PDB file of C-alpha atoms and ligand atoms in Angstrom:
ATOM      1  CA  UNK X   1       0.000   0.000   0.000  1.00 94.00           C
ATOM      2  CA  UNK X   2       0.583   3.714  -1.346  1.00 97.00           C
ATOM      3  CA  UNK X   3       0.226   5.587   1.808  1.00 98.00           C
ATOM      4  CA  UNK X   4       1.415   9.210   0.923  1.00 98.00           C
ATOM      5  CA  UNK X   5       0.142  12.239   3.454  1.00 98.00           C
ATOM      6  CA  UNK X   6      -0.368  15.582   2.644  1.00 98.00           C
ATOM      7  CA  UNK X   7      -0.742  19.387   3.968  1.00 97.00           C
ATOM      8  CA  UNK X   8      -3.669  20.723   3.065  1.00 96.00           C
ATOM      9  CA  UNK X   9      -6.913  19.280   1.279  1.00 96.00           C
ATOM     10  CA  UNK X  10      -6.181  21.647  -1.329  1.00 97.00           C
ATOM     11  CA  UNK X  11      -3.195  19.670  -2.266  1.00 98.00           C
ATOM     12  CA  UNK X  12      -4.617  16.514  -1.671  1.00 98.00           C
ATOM     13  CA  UNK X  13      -7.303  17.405  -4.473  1.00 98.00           C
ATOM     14  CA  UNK X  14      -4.269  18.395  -6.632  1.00 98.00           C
ATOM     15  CA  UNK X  15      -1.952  14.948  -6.271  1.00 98.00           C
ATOM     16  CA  UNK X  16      -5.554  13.353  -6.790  1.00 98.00           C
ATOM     17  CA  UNK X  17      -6.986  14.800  -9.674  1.00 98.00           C
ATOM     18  CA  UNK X  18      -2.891  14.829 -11.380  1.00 98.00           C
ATOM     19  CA  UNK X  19      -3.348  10.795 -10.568  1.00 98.00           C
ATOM     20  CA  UNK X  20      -6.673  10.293 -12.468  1.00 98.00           C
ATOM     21  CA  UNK X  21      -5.544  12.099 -15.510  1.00 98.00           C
ATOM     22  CA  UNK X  22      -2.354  10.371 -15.413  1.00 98.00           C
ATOM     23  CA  UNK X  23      -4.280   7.282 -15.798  1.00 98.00           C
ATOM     24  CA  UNK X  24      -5.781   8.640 -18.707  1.00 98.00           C
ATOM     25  CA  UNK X  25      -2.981  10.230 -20.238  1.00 98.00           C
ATOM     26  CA  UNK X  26      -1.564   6.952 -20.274  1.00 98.00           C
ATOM     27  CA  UNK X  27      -4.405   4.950 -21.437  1.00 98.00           C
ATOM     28  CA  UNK X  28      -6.740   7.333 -23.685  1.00 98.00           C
ATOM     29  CA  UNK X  29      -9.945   4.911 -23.413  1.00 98.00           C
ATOM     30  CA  UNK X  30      -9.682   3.548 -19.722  1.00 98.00           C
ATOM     31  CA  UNK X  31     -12.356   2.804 -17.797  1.00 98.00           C
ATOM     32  CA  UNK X  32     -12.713   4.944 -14.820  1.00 98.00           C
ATOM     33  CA  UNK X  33     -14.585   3.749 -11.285  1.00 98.00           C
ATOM     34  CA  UNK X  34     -15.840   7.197  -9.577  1.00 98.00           C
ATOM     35  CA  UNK X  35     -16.982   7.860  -6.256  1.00 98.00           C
ATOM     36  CA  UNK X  36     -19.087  10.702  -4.711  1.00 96.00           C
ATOM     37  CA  UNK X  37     -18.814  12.415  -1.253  1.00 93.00           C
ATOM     38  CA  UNK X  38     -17.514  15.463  -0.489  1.00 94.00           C
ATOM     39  CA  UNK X  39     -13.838  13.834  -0.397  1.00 97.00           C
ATOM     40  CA  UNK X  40     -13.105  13.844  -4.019  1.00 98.00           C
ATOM     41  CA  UNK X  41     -14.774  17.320  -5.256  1.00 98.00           C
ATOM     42  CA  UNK X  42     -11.101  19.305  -5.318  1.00 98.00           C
ATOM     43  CA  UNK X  43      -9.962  15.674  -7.238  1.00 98.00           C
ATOM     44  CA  UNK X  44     -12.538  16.251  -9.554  1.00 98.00           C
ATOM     45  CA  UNK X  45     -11.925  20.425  -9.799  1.00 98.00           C
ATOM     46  CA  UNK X  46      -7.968  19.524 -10.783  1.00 98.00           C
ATOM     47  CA  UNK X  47      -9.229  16.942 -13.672  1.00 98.00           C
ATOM     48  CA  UNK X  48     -11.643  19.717 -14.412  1.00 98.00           C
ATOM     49  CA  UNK X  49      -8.533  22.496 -14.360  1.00 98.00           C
ATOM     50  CA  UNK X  50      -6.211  20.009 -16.838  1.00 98.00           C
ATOM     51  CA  UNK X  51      -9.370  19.438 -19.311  1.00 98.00           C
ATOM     52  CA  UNK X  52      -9.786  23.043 -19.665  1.00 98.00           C
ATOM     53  CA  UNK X  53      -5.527  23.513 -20.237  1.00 98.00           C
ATOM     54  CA  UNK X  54      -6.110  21.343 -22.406  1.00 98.00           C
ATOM     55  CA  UNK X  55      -3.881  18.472 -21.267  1.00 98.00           C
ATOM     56  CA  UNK X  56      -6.050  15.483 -21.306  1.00 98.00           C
ATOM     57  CA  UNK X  57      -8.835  14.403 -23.212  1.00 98.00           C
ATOM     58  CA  UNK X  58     -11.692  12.519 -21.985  1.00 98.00           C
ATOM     59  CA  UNK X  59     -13.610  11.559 -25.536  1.00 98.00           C
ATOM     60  CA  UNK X  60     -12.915   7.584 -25.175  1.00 98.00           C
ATOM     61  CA  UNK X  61     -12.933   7.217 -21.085  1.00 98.00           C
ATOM     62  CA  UNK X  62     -15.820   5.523 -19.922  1.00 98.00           C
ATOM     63  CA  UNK X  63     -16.823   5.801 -16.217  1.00 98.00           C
ATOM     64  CA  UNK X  64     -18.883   3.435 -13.951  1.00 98.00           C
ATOM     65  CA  UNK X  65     -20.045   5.338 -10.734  1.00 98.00           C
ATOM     66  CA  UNK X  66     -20.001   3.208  -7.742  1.00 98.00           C
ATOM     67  CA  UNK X  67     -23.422   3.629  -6.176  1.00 97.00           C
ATOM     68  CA  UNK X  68     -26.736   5.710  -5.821  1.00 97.00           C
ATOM     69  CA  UNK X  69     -29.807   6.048  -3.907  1.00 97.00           C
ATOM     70  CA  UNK X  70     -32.579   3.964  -4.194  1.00 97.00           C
ATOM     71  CA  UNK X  71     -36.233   5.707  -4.911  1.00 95.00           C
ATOM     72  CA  UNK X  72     -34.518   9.017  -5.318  1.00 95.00           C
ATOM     73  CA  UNK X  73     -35.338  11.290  -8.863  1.00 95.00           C
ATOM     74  CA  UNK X  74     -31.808  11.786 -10.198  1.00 94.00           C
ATOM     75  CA  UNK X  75     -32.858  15.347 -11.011  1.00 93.00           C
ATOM     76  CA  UNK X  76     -32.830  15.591  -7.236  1.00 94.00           C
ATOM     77  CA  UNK X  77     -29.698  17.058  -5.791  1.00 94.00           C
ATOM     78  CA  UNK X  78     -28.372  14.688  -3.653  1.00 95.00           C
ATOM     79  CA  UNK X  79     -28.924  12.094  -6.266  1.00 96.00           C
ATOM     80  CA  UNK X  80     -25.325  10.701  -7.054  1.00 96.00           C
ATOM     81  CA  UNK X  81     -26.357  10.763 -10.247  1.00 97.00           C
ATOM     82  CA  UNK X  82     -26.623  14.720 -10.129  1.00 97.00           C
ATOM     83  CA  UNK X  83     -23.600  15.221  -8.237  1.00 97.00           C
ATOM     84  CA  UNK X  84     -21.513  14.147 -10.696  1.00 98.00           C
ATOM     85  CA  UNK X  85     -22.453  15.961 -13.392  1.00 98.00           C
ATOM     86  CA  UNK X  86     -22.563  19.270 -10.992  1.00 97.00           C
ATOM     87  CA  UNK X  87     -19.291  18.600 -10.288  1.00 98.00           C
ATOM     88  CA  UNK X  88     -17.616  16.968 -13.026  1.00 98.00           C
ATOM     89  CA  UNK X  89     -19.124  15.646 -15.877  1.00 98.00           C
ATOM     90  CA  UNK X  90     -21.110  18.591 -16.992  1.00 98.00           C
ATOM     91  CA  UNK X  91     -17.715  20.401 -17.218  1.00 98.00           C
ATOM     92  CA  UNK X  92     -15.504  17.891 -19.068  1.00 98.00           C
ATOM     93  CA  UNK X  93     -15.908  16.043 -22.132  1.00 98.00           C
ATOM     94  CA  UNK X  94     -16.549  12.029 -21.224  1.00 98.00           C
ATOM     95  CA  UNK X  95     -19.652  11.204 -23.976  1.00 98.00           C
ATOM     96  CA  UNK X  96     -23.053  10.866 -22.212  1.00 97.00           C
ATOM     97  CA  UNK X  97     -23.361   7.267 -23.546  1.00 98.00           C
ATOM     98  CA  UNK X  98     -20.129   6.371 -21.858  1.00 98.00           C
ATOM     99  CA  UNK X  99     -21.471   7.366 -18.357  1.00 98.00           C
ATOM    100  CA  UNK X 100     -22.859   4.811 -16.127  1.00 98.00           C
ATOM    101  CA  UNK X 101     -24.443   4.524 -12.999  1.00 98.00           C
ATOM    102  CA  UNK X 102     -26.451   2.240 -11.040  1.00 98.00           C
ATOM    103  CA  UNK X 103     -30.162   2.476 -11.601  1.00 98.00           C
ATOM    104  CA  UNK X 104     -31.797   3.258  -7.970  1.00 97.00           C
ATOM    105  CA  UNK X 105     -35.265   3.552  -9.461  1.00 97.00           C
ATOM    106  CA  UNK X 106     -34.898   0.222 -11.764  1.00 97.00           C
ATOM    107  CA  UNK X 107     -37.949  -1.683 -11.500  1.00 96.00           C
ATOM    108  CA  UNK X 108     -36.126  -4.638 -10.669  1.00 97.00           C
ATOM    109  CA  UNK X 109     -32.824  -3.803  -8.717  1.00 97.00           C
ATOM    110  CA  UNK X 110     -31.370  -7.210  -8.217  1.00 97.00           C
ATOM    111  CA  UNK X 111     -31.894  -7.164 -12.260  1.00 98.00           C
ATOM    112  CA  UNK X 112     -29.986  -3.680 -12.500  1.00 98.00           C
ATOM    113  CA  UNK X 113     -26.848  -5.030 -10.265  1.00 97.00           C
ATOM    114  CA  UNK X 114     -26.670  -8.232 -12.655  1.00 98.00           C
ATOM    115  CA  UNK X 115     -26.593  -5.789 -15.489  1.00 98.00           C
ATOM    116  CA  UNK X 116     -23.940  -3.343 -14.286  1.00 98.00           C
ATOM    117  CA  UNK X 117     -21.676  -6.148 -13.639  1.00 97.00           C
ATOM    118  CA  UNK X 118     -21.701  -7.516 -16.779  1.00 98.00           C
ATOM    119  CA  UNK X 119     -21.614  -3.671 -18.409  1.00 98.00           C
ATOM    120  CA  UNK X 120     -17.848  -3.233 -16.304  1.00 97.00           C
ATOM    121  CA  UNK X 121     -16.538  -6.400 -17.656  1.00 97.00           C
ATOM    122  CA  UNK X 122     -17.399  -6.295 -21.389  1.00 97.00           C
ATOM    123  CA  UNK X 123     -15.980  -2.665 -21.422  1.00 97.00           C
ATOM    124  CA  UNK X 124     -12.755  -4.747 -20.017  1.00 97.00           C
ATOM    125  CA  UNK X 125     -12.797  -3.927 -16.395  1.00 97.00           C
ATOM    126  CA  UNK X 126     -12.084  -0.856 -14.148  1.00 98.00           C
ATOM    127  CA  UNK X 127      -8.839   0.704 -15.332  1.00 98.00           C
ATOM    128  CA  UNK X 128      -8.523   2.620 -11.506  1.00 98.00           C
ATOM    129  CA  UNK X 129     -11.245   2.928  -8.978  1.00 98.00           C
ATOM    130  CA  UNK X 130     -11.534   6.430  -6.973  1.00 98.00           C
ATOM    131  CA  UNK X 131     -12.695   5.668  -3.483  1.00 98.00           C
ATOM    132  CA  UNK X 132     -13.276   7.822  -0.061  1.00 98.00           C
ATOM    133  CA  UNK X 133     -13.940   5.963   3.026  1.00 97.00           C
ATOM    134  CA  UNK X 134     -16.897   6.493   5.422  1.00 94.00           C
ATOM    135  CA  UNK X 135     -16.030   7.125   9.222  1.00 92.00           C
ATOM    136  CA  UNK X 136     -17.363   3.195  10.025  1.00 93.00           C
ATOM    137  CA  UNK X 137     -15.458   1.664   7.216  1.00 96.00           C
ATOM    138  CA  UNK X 138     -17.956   1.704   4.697  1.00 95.00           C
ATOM    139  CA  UNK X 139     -16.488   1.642   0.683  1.00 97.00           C
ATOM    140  CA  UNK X 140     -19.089   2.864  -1.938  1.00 96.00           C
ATOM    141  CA  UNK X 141     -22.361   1.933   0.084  1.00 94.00           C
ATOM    142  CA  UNK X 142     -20.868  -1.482   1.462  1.00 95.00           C
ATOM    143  CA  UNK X 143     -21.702  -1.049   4.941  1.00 93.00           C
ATOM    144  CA  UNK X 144     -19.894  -3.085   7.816  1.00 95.00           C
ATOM    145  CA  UNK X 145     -21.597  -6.807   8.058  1.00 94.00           C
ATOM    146  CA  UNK X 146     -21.238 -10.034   9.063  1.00 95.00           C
ATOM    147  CA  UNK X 147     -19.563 -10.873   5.643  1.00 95.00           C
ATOM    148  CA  UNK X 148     -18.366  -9.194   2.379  1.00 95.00           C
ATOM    149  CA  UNK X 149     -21.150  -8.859  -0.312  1.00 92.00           C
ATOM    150  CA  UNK X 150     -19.009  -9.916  -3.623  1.00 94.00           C
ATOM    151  CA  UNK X 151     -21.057  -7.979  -6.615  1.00 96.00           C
ATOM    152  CA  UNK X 152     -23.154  -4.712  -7.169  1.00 97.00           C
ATOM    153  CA  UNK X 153     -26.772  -5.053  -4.964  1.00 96.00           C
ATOM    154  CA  UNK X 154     -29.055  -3.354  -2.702  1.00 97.00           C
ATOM    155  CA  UNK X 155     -28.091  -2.465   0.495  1.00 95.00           C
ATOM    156  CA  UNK X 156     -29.798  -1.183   3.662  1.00 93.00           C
ATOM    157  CA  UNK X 157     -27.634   2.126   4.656  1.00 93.00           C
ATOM    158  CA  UNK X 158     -27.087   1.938   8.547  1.00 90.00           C
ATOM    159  CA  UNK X 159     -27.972   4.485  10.933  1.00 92.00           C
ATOM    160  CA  UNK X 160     -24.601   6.424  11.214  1.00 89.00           C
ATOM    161  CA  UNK X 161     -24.108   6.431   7.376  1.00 89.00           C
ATOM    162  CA  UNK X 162     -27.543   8.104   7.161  1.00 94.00           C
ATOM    163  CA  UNK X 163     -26.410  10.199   9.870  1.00 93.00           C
ATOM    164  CA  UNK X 164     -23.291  11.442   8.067  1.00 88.00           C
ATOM    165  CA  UNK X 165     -25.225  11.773   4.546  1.00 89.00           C
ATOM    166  CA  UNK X 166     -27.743  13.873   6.240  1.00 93.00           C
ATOM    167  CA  UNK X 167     -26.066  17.015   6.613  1.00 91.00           C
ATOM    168  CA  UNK X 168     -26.548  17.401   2.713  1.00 90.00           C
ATOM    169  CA  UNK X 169     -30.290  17.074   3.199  1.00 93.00           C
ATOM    170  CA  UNK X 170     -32.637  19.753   4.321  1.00 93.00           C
ATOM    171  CA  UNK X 171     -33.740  16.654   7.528  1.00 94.00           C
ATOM    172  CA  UNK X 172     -32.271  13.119   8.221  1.00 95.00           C
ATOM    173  CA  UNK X 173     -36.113  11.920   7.585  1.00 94.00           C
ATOM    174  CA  UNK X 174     -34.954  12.952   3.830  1.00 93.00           C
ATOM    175  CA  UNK X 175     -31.916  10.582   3.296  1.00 94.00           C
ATOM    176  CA  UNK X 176     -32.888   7.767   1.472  1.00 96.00           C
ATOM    177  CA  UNK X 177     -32.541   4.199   3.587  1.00 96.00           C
ATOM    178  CA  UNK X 178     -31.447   2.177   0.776  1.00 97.00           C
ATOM    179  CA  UNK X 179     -28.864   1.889  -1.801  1.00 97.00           C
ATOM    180  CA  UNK X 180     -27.760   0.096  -4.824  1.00 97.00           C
ATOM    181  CA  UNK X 181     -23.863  -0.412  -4.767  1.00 97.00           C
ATOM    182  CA  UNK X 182     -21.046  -1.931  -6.393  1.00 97.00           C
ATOM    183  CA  UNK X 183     -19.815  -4.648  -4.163  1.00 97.00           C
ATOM    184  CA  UNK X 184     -16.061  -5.514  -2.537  1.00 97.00           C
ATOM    185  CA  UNK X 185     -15.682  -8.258  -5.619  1.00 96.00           C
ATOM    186  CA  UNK X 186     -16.396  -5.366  -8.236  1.00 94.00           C
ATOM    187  CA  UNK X 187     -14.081  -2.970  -6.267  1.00 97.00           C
ATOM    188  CA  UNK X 188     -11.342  -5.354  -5.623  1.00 97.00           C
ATOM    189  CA  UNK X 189     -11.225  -6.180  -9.620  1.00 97.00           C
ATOM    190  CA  UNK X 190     -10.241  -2.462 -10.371  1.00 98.00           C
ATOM    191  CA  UNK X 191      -6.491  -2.609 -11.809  1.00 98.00           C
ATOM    192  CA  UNK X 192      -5.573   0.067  -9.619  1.00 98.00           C
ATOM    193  CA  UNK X 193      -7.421   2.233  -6.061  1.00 98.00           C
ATOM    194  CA  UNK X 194      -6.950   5.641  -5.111  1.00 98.00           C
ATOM    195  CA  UNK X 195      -8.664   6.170  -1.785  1.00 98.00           C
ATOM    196  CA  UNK X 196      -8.874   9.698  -0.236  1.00 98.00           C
ATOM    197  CA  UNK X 197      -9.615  10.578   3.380  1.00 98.00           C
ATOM    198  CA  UNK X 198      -9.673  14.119   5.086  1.00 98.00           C
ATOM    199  CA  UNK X 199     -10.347  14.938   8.453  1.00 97.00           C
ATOM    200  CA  UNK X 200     -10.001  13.186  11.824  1.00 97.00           C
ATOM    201  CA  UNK X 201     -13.341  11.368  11.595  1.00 96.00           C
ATOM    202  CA  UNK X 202     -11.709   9.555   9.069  1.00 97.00           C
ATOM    203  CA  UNK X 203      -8.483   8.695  11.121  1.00 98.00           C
ATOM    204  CA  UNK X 204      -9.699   5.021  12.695  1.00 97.00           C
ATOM    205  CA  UNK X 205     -11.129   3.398   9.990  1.00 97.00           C
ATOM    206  CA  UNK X 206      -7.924   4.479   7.908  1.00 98.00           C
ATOM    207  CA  UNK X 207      -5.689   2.678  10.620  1.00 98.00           C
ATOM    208  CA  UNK X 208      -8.226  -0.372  10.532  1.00 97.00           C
ATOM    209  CA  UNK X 209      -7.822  -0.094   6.566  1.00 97.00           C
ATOM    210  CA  UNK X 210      -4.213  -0.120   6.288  1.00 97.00           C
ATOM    211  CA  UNK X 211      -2.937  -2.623   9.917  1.00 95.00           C
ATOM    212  CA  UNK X 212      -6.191  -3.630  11.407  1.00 96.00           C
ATOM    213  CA  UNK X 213      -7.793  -6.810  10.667  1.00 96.00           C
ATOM    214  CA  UNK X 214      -9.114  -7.888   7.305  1.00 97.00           C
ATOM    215  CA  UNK X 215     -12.817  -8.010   8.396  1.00 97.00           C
ATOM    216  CA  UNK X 216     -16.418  -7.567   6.665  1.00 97.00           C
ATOM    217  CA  UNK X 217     -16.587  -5.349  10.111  1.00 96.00           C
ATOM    218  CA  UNK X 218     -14.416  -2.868   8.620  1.00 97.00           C
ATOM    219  CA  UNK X 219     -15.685  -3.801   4.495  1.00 97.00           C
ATOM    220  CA  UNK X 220     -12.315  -1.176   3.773  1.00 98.00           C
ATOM    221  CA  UNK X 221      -9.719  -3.186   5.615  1.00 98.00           C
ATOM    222  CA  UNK X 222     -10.071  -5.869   2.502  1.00 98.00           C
ATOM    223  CA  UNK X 223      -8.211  -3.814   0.096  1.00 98.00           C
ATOM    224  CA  UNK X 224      -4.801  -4.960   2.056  1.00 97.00           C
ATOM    225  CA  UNK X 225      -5.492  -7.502  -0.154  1.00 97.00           C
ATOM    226  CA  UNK X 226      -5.283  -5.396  -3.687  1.00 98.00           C
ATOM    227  CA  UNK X 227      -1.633  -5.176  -5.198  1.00 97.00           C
ATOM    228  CA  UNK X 228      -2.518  -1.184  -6.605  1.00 98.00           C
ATOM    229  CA  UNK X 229      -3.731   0.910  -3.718  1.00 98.00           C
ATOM    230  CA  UNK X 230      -2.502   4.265  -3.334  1.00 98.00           C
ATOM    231  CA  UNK X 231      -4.347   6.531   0.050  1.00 98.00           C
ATOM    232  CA  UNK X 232      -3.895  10.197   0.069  1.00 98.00           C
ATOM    233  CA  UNK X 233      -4.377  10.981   3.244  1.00 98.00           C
ATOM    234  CA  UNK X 234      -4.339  14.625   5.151  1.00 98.00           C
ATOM    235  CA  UNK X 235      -2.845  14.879   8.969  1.00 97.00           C
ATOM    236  CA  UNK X 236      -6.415  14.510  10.588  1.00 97.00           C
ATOM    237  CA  UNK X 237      -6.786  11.137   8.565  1.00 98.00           C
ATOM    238  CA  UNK X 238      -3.633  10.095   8.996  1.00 98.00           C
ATOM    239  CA  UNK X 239      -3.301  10.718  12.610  1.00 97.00           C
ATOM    240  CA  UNK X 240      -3.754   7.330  14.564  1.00 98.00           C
ATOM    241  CA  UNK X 241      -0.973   5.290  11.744  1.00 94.00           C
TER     242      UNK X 241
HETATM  243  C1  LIG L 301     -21.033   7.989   0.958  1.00 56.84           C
HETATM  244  C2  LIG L 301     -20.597   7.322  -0.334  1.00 56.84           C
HETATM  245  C3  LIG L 301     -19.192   6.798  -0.246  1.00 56.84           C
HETATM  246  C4  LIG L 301     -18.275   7.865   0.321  1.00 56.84           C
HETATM  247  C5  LIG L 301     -18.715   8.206   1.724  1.00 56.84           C
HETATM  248  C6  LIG L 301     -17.847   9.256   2.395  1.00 56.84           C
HETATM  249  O1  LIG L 301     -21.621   7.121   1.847  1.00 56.84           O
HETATM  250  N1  LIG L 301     -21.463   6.270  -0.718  1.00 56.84           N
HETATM  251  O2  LIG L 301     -18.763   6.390  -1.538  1.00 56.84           O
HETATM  252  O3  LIG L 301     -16.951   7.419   0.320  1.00 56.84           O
HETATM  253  O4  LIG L 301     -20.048   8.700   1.640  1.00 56.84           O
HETATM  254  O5  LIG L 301     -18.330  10.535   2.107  1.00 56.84           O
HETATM  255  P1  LIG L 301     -17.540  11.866   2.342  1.00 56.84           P
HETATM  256  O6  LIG L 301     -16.488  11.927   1.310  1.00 56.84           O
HETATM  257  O7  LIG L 301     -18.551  12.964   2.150  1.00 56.84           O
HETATM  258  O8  LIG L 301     -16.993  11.812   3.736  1.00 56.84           O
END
């Protein structure tokens, strides 16, 4: 594991976004895994920033998103779905076809997961998966359990996830209870993980993640077990390793 700490987020979102264009830069049609939260935003300004310079080209990346709400309009705000293009696609130039996210308002959702997998692997596989982390371990919407779900599905969000979602809603009655997520399999088949984490809250379930046990408890302690992971990490995150 990558573990490289920084400053400021500022320069976090810098190293980040410099990382995800690299990818591209090197590999013109790669598949990108994206991830929402208010961790990667300055990640997603800086590939923003080099699009505009004119330094890399998004025209053959496709992306996969890792999760969204389930019974949410994705014309609503906090739909995933929205957030992305607010704060990246809308302002960069990856094709509309090539964009693809889970389906929280799919008729039939177990239906929708079987479909995205298949989607990822016959456009090759992820090419490098952007991840944060939630304070209780949680990756994409796979909250801590008993064991680790392998592919995309629908998951129940617990009550501290809601908790920490909330404060983007106008009331915690608001945030949507249920998700449809890419699962640890889907993540750990990414060639290559960035993970960002700012802020203290963040701090144990990055030391769990990178010397704690490898436990369902903590669903982000698994990637020990991926050969690629790079975490840029600020002092507050970084300060119980
Ligand atoms: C949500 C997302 C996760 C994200 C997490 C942390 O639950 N599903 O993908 O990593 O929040 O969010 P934040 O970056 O806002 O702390």
């Amino acid at each position: 594991m990558n573990v490289l700490t920084f400053d400021t987020e500022e320069q976090i979102g810098i190293a980040a976004g410099y990382y995800m264009c690299g990818q591209v830069l090197q590999k013109p049609d790669s598949v990108l895994g994206l991830a929402t939260g208010s961790t990667p935003i300055k990640a997603y300004k800086q590939m923003i920033e080099l699009y505009k310079k004119g330094a890399v080209d998004f025209s053959q990346v496709t992306s996969f998103n890792l999760d969204e709400y389930v019974n949410l309009d994705v014309k609503d705000k906090n739909s995933y779905h929205a957030f992305m293009h607010d704060n990246l696609f809308d302002y960069i130039n990856i094709p509309e076809e090539n964009i693809n996210f889970l389906n929280g308002n799919a008729e039939d959702l177990q239906l929708e997961c079987k479909n995205y997998e298949k989607k990822i692997k016959a456009c090759g596989g992820i090419d490098i998966q952007l991840l944060g982390i939630g304070s209780n371990g949680h990756i994409a919407f796979n909250e801590p359990a008993d064991s680790f779900q392998r592919w995309s599905h629908v998951v129940e969000l617990k009550e501290s996830t809601i908790k920490d979602n909330s404060r983007f809603f106008n009331s915690i009655e608001e945030v949507p209870t249920r998700a449809v997520t890419m699962g640890i399999g889907s993540i750990m088949q990414a060639k290559r993980i960035l993970i960002i984490a700012i802020g203290e809250h963040k701090a144990k379930a990055i030391k769990q993640l990178i010397d704690g046990n490898v436990t369902p408890k903590c669903p982000a302690s698994v990637l020990q077990f991926h050969k690629d992971v790079t975490l840029m990490l600020d002092k507050g995150a970084a300060s119980l390793i």
